[in-house]
Short mmCIF file of C-alpha atoms and ligand atoms in Angstrom, two decimals:
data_model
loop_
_atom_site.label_atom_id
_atom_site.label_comp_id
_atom_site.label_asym_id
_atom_site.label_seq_id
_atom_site.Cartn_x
_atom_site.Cartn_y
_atom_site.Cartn_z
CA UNK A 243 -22.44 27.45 -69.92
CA UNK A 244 -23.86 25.50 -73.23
CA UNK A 245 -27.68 23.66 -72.29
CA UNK A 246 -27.62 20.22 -73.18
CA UNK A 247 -30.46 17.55 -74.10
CA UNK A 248 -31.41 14.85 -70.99
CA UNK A 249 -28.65 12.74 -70.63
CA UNK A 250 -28.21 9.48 -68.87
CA UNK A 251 -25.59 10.47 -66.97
CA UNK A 252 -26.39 13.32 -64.32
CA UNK A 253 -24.44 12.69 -61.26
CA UNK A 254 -20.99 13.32 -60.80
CA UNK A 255 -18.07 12.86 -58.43
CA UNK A 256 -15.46 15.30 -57.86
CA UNK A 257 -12.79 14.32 -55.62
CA UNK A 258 -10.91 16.76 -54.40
CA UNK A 259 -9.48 15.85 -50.98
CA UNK A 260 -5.85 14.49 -52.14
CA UNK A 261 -2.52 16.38 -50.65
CA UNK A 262 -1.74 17.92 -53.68
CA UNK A 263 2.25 17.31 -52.55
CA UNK A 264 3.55 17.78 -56.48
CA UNK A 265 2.69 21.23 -56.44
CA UNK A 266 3.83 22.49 -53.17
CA UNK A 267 4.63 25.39 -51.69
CA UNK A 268 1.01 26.67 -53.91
CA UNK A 269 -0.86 23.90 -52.92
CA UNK A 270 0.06 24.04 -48.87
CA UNK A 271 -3.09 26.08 -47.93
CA UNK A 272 -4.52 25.82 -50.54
CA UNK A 273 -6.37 22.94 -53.01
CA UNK A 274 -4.95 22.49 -56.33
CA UNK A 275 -8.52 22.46 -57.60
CA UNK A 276 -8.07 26.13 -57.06
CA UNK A 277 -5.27 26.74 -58.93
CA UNK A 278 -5.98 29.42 -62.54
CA UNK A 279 -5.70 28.16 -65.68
CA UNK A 280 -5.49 32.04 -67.63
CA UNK A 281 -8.70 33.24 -65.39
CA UNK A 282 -10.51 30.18 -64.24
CA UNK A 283 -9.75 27.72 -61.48
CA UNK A 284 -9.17 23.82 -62.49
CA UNK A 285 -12.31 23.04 -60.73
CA UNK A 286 -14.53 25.35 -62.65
CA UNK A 287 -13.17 23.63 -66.12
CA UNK A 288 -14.47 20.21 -64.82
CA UNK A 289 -17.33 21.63 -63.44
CA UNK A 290 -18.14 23.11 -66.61
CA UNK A 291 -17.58 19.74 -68.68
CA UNK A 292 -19.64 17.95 -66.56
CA UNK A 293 -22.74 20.55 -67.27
CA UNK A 294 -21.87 20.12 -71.19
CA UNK A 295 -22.77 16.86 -70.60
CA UNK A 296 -25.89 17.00 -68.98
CA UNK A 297 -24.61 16.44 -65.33
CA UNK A 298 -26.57 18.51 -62.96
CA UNK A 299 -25.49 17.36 -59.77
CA UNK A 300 -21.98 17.78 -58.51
CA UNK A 301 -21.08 16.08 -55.43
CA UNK A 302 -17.44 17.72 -54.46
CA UNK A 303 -15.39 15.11 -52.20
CA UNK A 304 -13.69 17.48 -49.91
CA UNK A 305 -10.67 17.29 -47.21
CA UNK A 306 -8.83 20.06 -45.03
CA UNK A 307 -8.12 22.86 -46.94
CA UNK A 308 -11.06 22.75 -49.31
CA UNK A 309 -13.16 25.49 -48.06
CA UNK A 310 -12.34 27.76 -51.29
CA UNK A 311 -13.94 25.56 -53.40
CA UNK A 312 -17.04 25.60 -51.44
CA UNK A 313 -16.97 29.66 -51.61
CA UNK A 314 -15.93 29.55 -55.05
CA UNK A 315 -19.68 27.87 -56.27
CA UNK A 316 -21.55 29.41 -53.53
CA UNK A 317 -23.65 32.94 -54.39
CA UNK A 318 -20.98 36.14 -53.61
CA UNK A 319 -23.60 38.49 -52.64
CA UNK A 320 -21.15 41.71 -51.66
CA UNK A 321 -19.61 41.09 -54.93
CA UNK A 322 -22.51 40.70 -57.43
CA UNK A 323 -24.03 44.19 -55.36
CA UNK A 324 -20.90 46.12 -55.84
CA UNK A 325 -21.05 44.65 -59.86
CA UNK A 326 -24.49 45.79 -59.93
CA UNK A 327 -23.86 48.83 -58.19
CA UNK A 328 -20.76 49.98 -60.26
CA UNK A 329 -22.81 48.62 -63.94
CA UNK A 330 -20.29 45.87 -64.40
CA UNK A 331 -22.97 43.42 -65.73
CA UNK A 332 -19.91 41.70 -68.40
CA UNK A 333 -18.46 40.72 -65.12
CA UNK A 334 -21.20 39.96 -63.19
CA UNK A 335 -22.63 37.63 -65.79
CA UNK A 336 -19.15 36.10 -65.22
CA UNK A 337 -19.59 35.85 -61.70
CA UNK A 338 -23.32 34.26 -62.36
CA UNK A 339 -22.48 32.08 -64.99
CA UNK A 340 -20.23 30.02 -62.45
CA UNK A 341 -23.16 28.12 -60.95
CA UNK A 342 -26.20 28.07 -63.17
CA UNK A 343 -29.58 27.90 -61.18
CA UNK A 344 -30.14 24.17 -62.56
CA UNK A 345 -26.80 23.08 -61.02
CA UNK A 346 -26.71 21.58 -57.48
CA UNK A 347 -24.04 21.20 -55.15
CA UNK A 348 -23.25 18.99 -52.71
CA UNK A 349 -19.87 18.09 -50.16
CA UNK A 350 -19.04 15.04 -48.86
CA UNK A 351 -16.09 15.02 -46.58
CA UNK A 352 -13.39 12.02 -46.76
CA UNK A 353 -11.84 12.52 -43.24
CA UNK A 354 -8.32 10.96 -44.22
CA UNK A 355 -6.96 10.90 -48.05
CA UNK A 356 -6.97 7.19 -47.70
CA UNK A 357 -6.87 7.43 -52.25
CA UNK A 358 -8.90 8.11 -54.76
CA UNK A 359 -11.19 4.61 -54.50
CA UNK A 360 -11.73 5.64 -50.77
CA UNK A 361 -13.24 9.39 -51.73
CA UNK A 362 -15.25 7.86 -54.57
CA UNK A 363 -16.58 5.32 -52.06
CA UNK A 364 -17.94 8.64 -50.14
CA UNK A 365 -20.05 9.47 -52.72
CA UNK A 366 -22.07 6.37 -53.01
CA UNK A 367 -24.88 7.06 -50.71
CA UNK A 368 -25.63 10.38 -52.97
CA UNK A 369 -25.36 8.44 -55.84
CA UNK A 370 -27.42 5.68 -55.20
CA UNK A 371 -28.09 3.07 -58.08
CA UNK A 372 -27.64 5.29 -60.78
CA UNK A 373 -24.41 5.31 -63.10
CA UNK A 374 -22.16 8.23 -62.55
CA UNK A 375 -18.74 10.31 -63.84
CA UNK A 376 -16.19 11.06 -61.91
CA UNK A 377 -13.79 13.44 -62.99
CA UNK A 378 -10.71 14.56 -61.51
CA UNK A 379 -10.18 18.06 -61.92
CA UNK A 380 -6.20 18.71 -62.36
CA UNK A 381 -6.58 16.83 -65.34
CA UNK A 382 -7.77 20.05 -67.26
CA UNK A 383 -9.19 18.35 -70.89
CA UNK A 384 -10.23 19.94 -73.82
CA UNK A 385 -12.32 18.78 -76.58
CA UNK A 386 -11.20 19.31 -80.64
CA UNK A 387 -14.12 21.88 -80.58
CA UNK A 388 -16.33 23.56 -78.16
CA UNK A 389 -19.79 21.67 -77.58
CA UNK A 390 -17.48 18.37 -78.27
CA UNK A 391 -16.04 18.05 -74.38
CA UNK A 392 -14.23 14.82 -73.45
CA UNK A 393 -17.39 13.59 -70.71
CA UNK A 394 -20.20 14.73 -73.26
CA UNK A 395 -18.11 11.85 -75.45
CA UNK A 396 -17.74 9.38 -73.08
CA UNK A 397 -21.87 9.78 -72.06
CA UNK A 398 -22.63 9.58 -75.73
CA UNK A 399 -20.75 5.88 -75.61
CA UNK A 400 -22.69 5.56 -72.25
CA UNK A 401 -25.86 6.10 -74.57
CA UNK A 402 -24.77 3.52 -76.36
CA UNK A 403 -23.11 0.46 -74.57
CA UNK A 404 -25.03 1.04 -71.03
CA UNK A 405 -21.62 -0.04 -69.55
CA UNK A 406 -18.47 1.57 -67.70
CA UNK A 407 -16.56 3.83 -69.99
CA UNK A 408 -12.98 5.03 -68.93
CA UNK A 409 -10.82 7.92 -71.10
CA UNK A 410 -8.10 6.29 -72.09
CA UNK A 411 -4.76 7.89 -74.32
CA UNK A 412 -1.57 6.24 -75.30
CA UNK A 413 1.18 6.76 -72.85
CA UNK A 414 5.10 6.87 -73.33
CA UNK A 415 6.13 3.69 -72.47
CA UNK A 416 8.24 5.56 -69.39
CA UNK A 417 5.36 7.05 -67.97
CA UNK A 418 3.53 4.11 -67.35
CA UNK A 419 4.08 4.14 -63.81
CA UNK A 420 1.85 7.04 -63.52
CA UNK A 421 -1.12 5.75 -64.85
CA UNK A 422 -3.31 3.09 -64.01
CA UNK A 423 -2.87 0.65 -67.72
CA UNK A 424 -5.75 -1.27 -69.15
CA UNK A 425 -5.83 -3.88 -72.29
CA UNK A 426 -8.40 -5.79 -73.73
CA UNK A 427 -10.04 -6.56 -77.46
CA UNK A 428 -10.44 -3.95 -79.61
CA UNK A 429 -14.79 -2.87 -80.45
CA UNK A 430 -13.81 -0.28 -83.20
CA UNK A 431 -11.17 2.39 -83.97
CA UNK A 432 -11.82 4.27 -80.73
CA UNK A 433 -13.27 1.72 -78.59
CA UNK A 434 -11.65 -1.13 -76.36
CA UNK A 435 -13.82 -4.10 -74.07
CA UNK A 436 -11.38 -3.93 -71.26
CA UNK A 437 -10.01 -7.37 -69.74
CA UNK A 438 -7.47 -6.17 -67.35
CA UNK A 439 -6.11 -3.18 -65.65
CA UNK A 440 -2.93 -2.42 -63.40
CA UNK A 441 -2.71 0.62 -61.23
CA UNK A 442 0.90 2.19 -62.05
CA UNK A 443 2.71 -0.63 -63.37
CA UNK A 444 6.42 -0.66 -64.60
CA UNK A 445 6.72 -0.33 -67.96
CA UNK A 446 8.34 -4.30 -68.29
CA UNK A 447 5.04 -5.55 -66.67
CA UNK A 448 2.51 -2.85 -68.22
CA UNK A 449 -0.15 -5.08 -70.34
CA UNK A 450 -0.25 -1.72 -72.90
CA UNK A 451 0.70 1.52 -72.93
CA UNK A 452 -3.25 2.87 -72.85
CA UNK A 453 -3.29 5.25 -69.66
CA UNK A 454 -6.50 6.02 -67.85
CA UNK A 455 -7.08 9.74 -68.07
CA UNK A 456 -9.07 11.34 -65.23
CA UNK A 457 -12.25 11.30 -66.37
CA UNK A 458 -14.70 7.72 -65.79
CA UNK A 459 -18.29 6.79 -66.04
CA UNK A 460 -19.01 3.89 -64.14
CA UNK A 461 -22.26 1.84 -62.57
CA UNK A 462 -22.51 1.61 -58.95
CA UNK A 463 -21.32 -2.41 -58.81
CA UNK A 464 -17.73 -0.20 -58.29
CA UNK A 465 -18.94 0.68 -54.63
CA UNK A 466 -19.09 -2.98 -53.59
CA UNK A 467 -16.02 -3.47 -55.22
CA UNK A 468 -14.31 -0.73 -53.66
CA UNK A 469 -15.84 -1.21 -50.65
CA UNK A 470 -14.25 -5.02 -50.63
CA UNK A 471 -10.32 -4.72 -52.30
CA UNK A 472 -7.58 -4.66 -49.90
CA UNK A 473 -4.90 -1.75 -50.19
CA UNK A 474 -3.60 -1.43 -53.14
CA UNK A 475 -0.32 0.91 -54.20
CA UNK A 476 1.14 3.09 -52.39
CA UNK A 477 -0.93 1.79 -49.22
CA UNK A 478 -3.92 3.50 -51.28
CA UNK A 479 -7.44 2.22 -51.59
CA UNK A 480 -7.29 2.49 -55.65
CA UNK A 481 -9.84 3.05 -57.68
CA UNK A 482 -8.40 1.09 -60.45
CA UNK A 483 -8.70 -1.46 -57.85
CA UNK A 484 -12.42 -1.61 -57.72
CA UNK A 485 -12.51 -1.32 -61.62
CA UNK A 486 -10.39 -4.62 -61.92
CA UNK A 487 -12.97 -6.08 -59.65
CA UNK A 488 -15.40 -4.62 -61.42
CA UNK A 489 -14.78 -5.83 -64.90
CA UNK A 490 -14.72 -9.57 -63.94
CA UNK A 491 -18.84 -9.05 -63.43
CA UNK A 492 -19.54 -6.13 -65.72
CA UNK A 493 -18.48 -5.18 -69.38
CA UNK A 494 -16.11 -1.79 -68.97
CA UNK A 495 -14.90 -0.12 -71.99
CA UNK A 496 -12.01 1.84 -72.65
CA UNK A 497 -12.37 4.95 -74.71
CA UNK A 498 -9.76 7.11 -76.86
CA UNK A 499 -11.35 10.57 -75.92
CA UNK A 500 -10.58 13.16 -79.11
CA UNK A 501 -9.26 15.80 -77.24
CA UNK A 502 -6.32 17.03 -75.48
CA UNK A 503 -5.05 16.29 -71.70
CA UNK A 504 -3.15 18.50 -69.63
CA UNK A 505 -1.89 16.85 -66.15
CA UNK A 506 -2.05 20.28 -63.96
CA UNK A 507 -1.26 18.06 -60.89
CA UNK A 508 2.30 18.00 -62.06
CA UNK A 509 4.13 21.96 -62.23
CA UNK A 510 5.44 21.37 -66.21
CA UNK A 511 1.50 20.57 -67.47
CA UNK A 512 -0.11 23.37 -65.41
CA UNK A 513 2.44 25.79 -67.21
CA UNK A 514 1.76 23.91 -70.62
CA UNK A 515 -2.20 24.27 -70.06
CA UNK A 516 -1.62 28.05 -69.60
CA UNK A 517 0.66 29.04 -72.32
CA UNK A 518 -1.57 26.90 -74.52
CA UNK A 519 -5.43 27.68 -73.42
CA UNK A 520 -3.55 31.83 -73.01
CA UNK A 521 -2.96 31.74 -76.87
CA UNK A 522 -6.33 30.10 -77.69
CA UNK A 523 -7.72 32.71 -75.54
CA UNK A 524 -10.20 35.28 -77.73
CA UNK A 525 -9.22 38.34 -75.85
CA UNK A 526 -5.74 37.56 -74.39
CA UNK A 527 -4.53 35.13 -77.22
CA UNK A 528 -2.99 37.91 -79.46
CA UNK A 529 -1.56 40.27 -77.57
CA UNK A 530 -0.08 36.75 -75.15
CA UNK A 531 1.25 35.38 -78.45
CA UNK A 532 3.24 38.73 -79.92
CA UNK A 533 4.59 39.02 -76.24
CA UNK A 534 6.13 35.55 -76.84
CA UNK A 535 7.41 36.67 -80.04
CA UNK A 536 8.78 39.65 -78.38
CA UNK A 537 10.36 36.77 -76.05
CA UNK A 538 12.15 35.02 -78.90
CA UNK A 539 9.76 32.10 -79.07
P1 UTP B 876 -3.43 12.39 -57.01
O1 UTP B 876 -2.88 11.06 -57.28
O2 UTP B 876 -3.11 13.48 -57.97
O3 UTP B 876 -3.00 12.78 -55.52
O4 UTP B 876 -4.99 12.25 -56.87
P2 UTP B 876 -2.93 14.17 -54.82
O5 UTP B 876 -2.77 13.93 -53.37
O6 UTP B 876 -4.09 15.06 -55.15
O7 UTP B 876 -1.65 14.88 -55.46
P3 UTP B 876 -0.08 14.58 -55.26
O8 UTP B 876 0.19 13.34 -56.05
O9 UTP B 876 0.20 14.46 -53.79
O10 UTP B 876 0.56 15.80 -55.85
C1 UTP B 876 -5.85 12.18 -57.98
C2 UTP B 876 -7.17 12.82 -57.63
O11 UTP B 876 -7.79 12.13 -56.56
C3 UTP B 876 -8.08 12.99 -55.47
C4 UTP B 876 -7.17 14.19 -55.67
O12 UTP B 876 -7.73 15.36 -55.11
C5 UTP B 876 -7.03 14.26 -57.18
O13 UTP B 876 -8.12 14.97 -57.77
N1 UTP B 876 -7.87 12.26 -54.22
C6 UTP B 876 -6.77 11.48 -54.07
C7 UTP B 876 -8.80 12.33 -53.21
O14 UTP B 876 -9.83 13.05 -53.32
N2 UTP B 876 -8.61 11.62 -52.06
C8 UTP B 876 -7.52 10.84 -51.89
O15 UTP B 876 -7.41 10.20 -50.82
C9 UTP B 876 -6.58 10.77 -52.92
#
C-alpha cells in the first residue's frame, strides 16, 4: 500500500453489518464484504483507499456473519510460517501487505441491521469530535489513475472547505430510487453546496438526478442528528436522514469524484467490476482478454 502525507482525515467507518439479501445464496453465511473482485475481497479495496488517503484507523461495523472479515485483517501466523518455510516471500509480502503495521483495527458490533445511519451511529464513541469517512465497501471505486483514489479526492476538498463532502455521480433518471438524491448551487465544475437531499426518491419527485455514491466525509454534528431523526425508508434509520438534518446547521458539499463506481451489492456490477478490473489486471489482463476473444467478445 502507497504512504501518504498527514491528512486531516484519519478515522474511518466501515459498515458492514447489512443482510446482504441482493446477493444471496453467496452472501447467506457469508458477508458480501468478502466477496473477490479477481483476487481481493471488496473489503480490502476500501480498506486500501482509505490508507491512500491517510486514514489509519479503521473501525469495521460488524453483525452476524462477519467473523471473516475480522480473520481476514488479523496476522495468519500458520500461513506466513508455511510462506516462509516453503520461500514464497512474493506471496507472503501479499499476505503482509494486507494490514500494514501503522494500520489499526477496531469492531464495533450493531446488534440489529436497524440501516446504515444506525451502524454509523455505533461508531461515534471511537470517533469522537473529529471528522471522519465512511465508506461502504460493495461500492468497489476506482480512481482515473493509481495514487488518485476517490477518498484521497474527497479529503483533498476536506483540506479545503473544512465541511462535509459526499461522492456524488449522475444517475439514470430510473435509478433514482436507489440512491439517496441531493441538489443545491453549484461552487465550481465539480463541486455542489448541498441544500437538500432525499433518501431513494421516485424519479417524478427526485430534486436531481446526482446520486450519493458510497463513500462520505462528514463532522460529527451527524451523530446528534442521527441520533434524533425518526425512521426513515424502508423502516430504516437513514443516514441520508441525519445528513438532511445535518445540512440545515452545517455547510455539506457534494462532490463529482473522477473515477469509476461499481455497485458489487447488486450480482450484474460485481460481474462488471471483475471482467473490467480482470483485463486491467498486469498479470491476468492478457491472457483474460484473448480468452474473451476466444469467447467471441
Ligand atoms: P445496503 O443498502 O446495501 O443493504 O447497505 P444490505 O443489507 O447490505 O444489502 P441488501 O440491500 O440486503 O442486498 C449499504 C451498506 O450499509 C451497511 C451494509 O453492510 C452496506 O455496506 N449496513 C446497512 C449496515 O452496516 N447496517 C445496516 O443496518 C444496514
Amino acid at each position: 500500500m502507497a504512504s501518504s502525507t498527514p491528512s486531516p482525515i484519519t478515522k474511518a467507518i466501515f459498515p458492514v453489518a447489512g443482510l446482504g439479501t441482493r446477493f444471496l445464496p453467496a452472501t447467506k453465511a457469508q458477508p458480501k464484504e468478502m466477496l473477490p473482485v479477481v483476487d481481493k475481497p471488496l473489503i480490502q479495496y476500501a480498506v486500501e483507499e482509505a490508507y491512500e488517503a491517510g486514514v489509519r484507523e479503521m473501525i469495521f461495523v460488524t453483525g452476524r456473519h462477519k467473523r471473516p472479515i475480522e480473520d481476514h485483517f488479523d496476522m495468519t501466523f500458520e500461513l506466513e510460517v508455511a510462506l516462509e518455510n516453503a520461500g514464497k516471500q512474493e506471496l507472503l509480502d501479499v499476505v503482509r501487505s494486507v494490514k500494514p503495521d501503522d494500520m489499526e483495527c477496531i469492531y464495533v458490533r450493531q446488534a440489529q441491521a436497524l440501516g446504515l445511519g444506525h451502524a454509523v451511529l455505533c461508531g461515534q464513541r471511537l470517533i469522537g469530535n473529529d471528522p471522519f469517512a465512511v465508506l461502504l465497501a460493495d461500492d468497489l471505486m476506482v480512481g482515473p489513475q493509481p495514487g488518485r483514489g476517490i477518498l484521497k479526492q474527497m479529503v483533498e476538498q476536506f483540506a479545503e472547505w473544512r465541511a462535509s463532502i459526499l461522492a456524488v455521480q449522475e444517475v439514470p433518471a430510473e435509478q433514482t430510487r436507489r440512491y439517496g438524491i441531493c441538489a443545491g448551487t453549484q461552487v465550481n465544475d465539480n463541486l455542489m453546496d448541498v441544500n437538500r437531499i432525499v433518501e431513494k426518491p421516485a424519479p417524478e419527485v427526485a430534486p436531481s438526478r446526482l446520486g450519493v455514491a458510497g463513500r462520505y466525509i462528514l463532522t460529527p454534528g451527524v451523530f446528534h442528528e442521527i441520533a434524533n431523526q425518526p425512521r426513515g425508508v424502508g423502516g430504516e434509520i437513514q443516514l441520508t436522514d441525519g445528513i438532511a438534518g445535518l445540512l440545515r446547521r452545517e455547510k455539506v458539499f457534494a462532490f463529482r469524484y473522477e473515477g469509476k463506481r461499481y455497485d458489487c451489492g447488486s450480482k450484474e456490477g460485481f460481474l462488471q467490476a471483475n471482467v473490467e478490473l480482470a483485463l486491467a489486471h498486469p498479470q491476468l489482463g492478457p491472457g483474460f482478454r484473448e480468452f474473451l476473444h476466444g469467447l467471441g467478445l
